[in-house]
JSON list of C-alpha atoms in Angstrom, two decimals:
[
{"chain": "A", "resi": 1, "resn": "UNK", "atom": "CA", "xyz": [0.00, 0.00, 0.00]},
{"chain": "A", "resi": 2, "resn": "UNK", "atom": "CA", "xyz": [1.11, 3.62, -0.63]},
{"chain": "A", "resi": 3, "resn": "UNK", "atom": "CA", "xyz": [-0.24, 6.50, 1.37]},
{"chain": "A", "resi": 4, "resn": "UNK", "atom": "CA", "xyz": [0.81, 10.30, 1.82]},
{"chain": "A", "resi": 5, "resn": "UNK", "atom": "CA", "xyz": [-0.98, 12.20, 4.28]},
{"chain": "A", "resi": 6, "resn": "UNK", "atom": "CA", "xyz": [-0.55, 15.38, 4.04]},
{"chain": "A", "resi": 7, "resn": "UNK", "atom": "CA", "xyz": [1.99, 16.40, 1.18]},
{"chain": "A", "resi": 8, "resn": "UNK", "atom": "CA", "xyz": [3.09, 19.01, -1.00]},
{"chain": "A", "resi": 9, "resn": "UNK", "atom": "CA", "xyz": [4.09, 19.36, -4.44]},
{"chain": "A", "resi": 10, "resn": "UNK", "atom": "CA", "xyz": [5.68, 22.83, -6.28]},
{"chain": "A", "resi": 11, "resn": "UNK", "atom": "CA", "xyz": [5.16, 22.83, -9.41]},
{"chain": "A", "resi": 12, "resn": "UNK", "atom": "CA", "xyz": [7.69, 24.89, -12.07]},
{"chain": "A", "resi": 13, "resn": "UNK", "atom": "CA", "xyz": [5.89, 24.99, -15.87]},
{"chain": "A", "resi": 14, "resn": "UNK", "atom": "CA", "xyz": [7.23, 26.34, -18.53]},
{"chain": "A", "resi": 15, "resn": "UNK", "atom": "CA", "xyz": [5.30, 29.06, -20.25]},
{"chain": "A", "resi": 16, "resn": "UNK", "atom": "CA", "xyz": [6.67, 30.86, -23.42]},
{"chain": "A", "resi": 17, "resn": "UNK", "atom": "CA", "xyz": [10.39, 32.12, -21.65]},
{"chain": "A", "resi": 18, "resn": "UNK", "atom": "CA", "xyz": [9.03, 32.44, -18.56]},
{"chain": "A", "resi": 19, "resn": "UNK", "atom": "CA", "xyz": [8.69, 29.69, -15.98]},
{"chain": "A", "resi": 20, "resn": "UNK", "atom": "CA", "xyz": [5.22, 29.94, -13.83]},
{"chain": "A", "resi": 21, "resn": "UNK", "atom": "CA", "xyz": [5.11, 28.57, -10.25]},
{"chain": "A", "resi": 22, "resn": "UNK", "atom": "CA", "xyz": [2.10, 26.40, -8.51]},
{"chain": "A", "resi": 23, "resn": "UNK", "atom": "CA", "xyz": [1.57, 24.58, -5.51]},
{"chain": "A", "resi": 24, "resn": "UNK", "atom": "CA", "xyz": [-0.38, 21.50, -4.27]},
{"chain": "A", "resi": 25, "resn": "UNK", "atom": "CA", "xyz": [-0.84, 21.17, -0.67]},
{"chain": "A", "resi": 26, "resn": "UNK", "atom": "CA", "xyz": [-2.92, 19.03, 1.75]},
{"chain": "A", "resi": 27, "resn": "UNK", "atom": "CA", "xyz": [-2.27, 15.93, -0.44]},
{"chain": "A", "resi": 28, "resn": "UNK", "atom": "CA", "xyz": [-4.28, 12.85, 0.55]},
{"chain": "A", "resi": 29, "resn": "UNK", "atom": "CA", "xyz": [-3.38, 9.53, -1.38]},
{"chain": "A", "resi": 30, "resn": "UNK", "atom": "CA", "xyz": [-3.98, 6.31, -0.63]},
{"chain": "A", "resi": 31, "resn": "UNK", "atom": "CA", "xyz": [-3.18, 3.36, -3.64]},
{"chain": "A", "resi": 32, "resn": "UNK", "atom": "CA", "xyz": [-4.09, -0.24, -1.73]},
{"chain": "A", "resi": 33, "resn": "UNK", "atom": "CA", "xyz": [-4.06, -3.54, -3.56]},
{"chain": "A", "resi": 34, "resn": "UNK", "atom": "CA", "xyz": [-7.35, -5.78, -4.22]},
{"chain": "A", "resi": 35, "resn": "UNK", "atom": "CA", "xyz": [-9.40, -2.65, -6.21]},
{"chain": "A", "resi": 36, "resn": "UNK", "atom": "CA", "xyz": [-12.86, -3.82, -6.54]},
{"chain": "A", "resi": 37, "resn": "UNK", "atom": "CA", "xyz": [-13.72, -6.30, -9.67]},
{"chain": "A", "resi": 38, "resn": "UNK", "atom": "CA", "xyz": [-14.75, -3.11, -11.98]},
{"chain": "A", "resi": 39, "resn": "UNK", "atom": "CA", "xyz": [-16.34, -3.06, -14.89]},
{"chain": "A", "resi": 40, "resn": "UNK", "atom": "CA", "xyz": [-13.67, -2.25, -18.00]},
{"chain": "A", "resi": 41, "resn": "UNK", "atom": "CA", "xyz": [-10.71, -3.65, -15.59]},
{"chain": "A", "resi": 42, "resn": "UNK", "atom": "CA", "xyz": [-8.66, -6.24, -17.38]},
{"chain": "A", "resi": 43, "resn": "UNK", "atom": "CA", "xyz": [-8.83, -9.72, -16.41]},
{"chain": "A", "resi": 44, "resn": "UNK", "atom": "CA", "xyz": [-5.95, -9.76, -13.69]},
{"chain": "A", "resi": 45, "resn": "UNK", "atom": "CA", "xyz": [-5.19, -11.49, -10.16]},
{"chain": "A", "resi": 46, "resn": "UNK", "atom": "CA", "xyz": [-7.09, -9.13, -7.86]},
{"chain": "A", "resi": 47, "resn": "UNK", "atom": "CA", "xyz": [-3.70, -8.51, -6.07]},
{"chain": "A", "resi": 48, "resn": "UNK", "atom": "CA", "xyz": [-2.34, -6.74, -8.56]},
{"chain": "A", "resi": 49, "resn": "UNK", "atom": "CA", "xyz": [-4.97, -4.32, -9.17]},
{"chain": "A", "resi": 50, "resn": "UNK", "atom": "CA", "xyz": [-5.04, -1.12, -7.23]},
{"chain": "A", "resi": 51, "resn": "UNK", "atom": "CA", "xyz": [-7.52, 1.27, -6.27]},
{"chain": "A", "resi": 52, "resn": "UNK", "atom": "CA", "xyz": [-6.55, 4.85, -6.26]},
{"chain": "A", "resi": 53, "resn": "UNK", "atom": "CA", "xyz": [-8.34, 7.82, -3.97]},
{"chain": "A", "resi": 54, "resn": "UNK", "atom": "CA", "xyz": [-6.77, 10.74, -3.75]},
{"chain": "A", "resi": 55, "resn": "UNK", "atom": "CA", "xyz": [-7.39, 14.81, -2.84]},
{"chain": "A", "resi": 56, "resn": "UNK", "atom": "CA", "xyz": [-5.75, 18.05, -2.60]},
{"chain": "A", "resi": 57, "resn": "UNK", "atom": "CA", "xyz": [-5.84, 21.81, -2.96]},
{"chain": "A", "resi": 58, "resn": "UNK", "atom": "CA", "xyz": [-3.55, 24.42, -3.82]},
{"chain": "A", "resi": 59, "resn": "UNK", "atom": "CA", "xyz": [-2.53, 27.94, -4.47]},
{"chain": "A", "resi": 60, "resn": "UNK", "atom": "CA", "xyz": [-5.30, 28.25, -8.03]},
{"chain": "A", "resi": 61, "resn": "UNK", "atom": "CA", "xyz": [-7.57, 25.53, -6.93]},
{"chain": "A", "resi": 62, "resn": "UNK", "atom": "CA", "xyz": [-9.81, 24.70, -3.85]},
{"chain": "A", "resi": 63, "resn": "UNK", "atom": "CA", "xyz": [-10.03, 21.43, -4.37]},
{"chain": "A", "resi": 64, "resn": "UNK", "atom": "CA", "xyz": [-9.14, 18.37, -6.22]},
{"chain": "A", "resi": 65, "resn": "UNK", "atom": "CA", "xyz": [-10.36, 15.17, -6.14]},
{"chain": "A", "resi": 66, "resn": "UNK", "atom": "CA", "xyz": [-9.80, 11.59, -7.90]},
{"chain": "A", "resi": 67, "resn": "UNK", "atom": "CA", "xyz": [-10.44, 7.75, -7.61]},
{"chain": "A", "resi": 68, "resn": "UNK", "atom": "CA", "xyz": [-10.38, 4.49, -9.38]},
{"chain": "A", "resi": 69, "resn": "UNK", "atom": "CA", "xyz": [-8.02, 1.71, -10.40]},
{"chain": "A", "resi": 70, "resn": "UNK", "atom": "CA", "xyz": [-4.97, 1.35, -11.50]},
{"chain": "A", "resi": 71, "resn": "UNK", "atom": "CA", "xyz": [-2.96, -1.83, -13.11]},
{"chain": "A", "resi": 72, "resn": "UNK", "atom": "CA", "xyz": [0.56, -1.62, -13.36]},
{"chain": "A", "resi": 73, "resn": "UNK", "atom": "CA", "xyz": [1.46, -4.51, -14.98]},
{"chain": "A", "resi": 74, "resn": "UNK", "atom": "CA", "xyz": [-0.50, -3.30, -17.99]},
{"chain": "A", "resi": 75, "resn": "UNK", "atom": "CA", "xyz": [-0.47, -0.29, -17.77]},
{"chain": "A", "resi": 76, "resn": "UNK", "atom": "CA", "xyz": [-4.09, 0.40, -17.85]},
{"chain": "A", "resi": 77, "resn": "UNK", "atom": "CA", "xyz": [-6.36, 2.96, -15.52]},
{"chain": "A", "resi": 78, "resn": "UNK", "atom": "CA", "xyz": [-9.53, 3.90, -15.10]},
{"chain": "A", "resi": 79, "resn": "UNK", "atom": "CA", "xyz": [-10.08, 7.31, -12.98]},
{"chain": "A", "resi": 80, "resn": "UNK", "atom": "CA", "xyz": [-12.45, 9.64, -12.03]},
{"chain": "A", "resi": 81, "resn": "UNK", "atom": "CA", "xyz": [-13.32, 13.17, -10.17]},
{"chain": "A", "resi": 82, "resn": "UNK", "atom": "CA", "xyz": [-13.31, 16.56, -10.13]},
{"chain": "A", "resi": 83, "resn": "UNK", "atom": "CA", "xyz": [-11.95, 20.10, -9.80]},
{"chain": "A", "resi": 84, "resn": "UNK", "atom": "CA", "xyz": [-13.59, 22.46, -7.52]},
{"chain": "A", "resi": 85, "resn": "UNK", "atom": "CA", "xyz": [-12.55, 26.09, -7.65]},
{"chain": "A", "resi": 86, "resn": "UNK", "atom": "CA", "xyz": [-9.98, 26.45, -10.52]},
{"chain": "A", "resi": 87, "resn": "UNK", "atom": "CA", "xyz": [-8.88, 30.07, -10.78]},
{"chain": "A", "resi": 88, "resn": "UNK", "atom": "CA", "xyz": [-8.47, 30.94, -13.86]},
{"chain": "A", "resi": 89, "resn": "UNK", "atom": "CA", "xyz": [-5.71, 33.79, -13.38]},
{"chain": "A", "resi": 90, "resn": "UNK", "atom": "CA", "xyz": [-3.43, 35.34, -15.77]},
{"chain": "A", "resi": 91, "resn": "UNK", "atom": "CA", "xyz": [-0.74, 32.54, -14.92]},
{"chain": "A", "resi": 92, "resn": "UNK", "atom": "CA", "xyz": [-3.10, 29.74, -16.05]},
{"chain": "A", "resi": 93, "resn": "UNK", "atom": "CA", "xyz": [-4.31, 30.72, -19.02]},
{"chain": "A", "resi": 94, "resn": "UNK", "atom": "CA", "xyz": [-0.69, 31.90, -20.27]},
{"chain": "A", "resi": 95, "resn": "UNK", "atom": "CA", "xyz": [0.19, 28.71, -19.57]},
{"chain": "A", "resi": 96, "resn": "UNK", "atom": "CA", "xyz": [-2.47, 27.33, -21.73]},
{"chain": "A", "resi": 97, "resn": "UNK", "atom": "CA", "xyz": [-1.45, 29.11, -24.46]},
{"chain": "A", "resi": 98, "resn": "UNK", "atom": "CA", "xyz": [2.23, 28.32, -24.47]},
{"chain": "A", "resi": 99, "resn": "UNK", "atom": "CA", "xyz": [1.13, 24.42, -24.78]},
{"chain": "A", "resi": 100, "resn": "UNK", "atom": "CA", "xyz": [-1.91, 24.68, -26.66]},
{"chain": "A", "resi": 101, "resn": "UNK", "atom": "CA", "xyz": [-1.44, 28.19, -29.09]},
{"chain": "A", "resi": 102, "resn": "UNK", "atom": "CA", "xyz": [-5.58, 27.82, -29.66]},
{"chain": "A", "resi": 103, "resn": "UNK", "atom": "CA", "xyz": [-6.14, 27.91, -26.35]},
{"chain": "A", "resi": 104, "resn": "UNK", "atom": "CA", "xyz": [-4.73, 31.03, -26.44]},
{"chain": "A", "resi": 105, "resn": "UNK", "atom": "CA", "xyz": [-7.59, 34.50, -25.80]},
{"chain": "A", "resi": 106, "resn": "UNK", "atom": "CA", "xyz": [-8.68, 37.25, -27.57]},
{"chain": "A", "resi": 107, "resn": "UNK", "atom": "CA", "xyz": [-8.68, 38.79, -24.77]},
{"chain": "A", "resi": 108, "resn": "UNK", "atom": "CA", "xyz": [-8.77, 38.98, -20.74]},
{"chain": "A", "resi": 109, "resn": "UNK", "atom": "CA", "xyz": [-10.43, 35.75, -18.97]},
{"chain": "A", "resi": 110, "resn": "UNK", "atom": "CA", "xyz": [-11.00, 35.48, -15.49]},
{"chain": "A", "resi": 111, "resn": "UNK", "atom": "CA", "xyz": [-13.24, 33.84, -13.05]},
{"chain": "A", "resi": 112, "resn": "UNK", "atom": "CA", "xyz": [-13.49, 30.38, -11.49]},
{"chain": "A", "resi": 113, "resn": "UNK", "atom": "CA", "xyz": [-14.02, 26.97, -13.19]},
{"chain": "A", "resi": 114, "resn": "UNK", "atom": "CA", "xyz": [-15.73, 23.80, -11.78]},
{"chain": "A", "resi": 115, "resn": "UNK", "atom": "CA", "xyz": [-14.67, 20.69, -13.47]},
{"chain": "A", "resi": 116, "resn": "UNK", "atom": "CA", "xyz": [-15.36, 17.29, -13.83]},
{"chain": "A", "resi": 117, "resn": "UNK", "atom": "CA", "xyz": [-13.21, 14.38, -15.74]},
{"chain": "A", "resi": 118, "resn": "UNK", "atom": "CA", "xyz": [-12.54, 10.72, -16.06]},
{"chain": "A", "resi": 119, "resn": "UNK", "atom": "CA", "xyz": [-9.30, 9.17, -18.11]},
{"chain": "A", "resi": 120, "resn": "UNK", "atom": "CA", "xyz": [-8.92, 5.82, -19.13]},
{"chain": "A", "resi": 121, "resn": "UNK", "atom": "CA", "xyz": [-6.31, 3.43, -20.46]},
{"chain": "A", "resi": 122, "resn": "UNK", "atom": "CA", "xyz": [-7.62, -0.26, -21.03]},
{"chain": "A", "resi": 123, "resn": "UNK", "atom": "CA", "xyz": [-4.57, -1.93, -22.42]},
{"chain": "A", "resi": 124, "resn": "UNK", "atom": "CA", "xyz": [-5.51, -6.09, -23.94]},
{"chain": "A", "resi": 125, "resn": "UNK", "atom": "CA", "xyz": [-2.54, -5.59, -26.10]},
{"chain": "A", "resi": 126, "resn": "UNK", "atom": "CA", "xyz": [0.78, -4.80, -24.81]},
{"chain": "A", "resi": 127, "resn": "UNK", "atom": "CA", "xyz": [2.17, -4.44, -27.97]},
{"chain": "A", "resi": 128, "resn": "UNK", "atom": "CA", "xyz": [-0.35, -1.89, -29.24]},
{"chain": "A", "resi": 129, "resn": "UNK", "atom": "CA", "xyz": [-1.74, -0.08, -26.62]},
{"chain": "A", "resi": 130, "resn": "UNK", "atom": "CA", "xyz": [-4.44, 2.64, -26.90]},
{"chain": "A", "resi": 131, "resn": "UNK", "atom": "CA", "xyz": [-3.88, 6.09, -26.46]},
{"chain": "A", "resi": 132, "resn": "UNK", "atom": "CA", "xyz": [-5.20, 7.61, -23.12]},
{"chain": "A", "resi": 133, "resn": "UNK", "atom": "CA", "xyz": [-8.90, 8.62, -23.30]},
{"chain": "A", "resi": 134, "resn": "UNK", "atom": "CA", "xyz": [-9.28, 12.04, -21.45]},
{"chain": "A", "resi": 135, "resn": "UNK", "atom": "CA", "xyz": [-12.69, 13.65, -21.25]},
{"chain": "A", "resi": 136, "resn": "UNK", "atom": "CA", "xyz": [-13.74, 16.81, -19.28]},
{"chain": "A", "resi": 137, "resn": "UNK", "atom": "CA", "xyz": [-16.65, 18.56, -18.52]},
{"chain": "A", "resi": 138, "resn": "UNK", "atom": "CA", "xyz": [-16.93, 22.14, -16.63]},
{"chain": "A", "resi": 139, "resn": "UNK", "atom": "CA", "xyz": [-18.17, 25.30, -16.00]},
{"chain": "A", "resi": 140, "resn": "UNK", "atom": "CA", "xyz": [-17.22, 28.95, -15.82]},
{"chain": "A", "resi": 141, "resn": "UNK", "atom": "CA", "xyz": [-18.57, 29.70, -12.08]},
{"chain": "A", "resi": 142, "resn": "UNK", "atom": "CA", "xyz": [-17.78, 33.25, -11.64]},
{"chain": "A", "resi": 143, "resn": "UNK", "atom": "CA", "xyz": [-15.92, 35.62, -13.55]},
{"chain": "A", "resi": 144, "resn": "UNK", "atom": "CA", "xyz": [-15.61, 37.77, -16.56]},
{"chain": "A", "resi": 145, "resn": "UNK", "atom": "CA", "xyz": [-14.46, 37.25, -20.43]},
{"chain": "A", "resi": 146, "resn": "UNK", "atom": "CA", "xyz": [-13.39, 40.78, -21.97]},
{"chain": "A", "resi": 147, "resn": "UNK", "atom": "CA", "xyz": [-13.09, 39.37, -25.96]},
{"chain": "A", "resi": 148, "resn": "UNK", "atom": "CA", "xyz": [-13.21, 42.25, -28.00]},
{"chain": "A", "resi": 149, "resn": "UNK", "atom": "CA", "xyz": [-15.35, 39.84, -30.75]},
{"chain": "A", "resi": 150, "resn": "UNK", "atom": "CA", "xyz": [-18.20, 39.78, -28.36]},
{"chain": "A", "resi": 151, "resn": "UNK", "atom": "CA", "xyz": [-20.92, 42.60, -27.88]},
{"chain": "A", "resi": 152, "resn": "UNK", "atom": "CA", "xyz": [-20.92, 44.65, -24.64]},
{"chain": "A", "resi": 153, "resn": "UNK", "atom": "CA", "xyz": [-23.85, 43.14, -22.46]}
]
């Protein structure tokens, strides 16, 4: 079993030329053996499949949270959960930009973001794996878009 209780991460991004700084505090994580037989899980001895719950905050976020399974022998995951509270400063969304360029605003975008998501990995094939399935699903909570393209309310 692994557990941290507690933790931290910094994080140190890079953004364009610039580097921009986060932290995650108040890490919970707890990754036990014998996951629960779940539906999607490979076909493995239920020793060797894990089940993942985890949560933390940080300096842009209130709160993260995440659960599910994990297989390391193959490689293959199946999680779940939420983020409560992103702020969506400045920081974040230049970092956005520098990975994805059409991510990147017209304009000024502020304002907090609720979001859900669930990523999966079934691997059958070890030598041709899938690509990670990622899906998200949010909401702009509070906050204002200034986008020169749209009229003034």
């Amino acid at each position: 079993m692994v557990e941290i209780d507690d933790g931290a991460i910094e994080l140190s991004l890079a953004a364009g030329a610039s580097y921009r700084q986060f932290r995650l505090q108040d890490i919970e994580l707890t990754l036990a053996p014998n996951g629960p037989p779940t539906p999607g899980a490979p076909p493995v001895a239920p020793e060797r499949l894990m089940t993942l719950n985890a949560h933390c905050g940080g300096d842009v976020v209130r709160r993260i949270r995440a659960g599910g399974w994990v297989h390391p022998d193959s490689k293959s995951w199946h999680v779940t959960g939420g983020v409560d509270g992103l702020d969506l400063s400045a920081d974040l969304v230049a970092l956005a930009a520098a990975c994805w360029p059409q991510a990147a605003p017209n304009g000024e975008i502020r304002g907090t973001v609720d979001l859900d998501f669930s990523s999966r990995r079934i691997v059958t094939n070890a030598k041709s794996p899938p690509p990670p399935e990622l899906e998200f699903r949010g909401k702009l909570t509070g906050g204002h878009v200034d986008d020169r393209r749209l009229p003034n309310p």
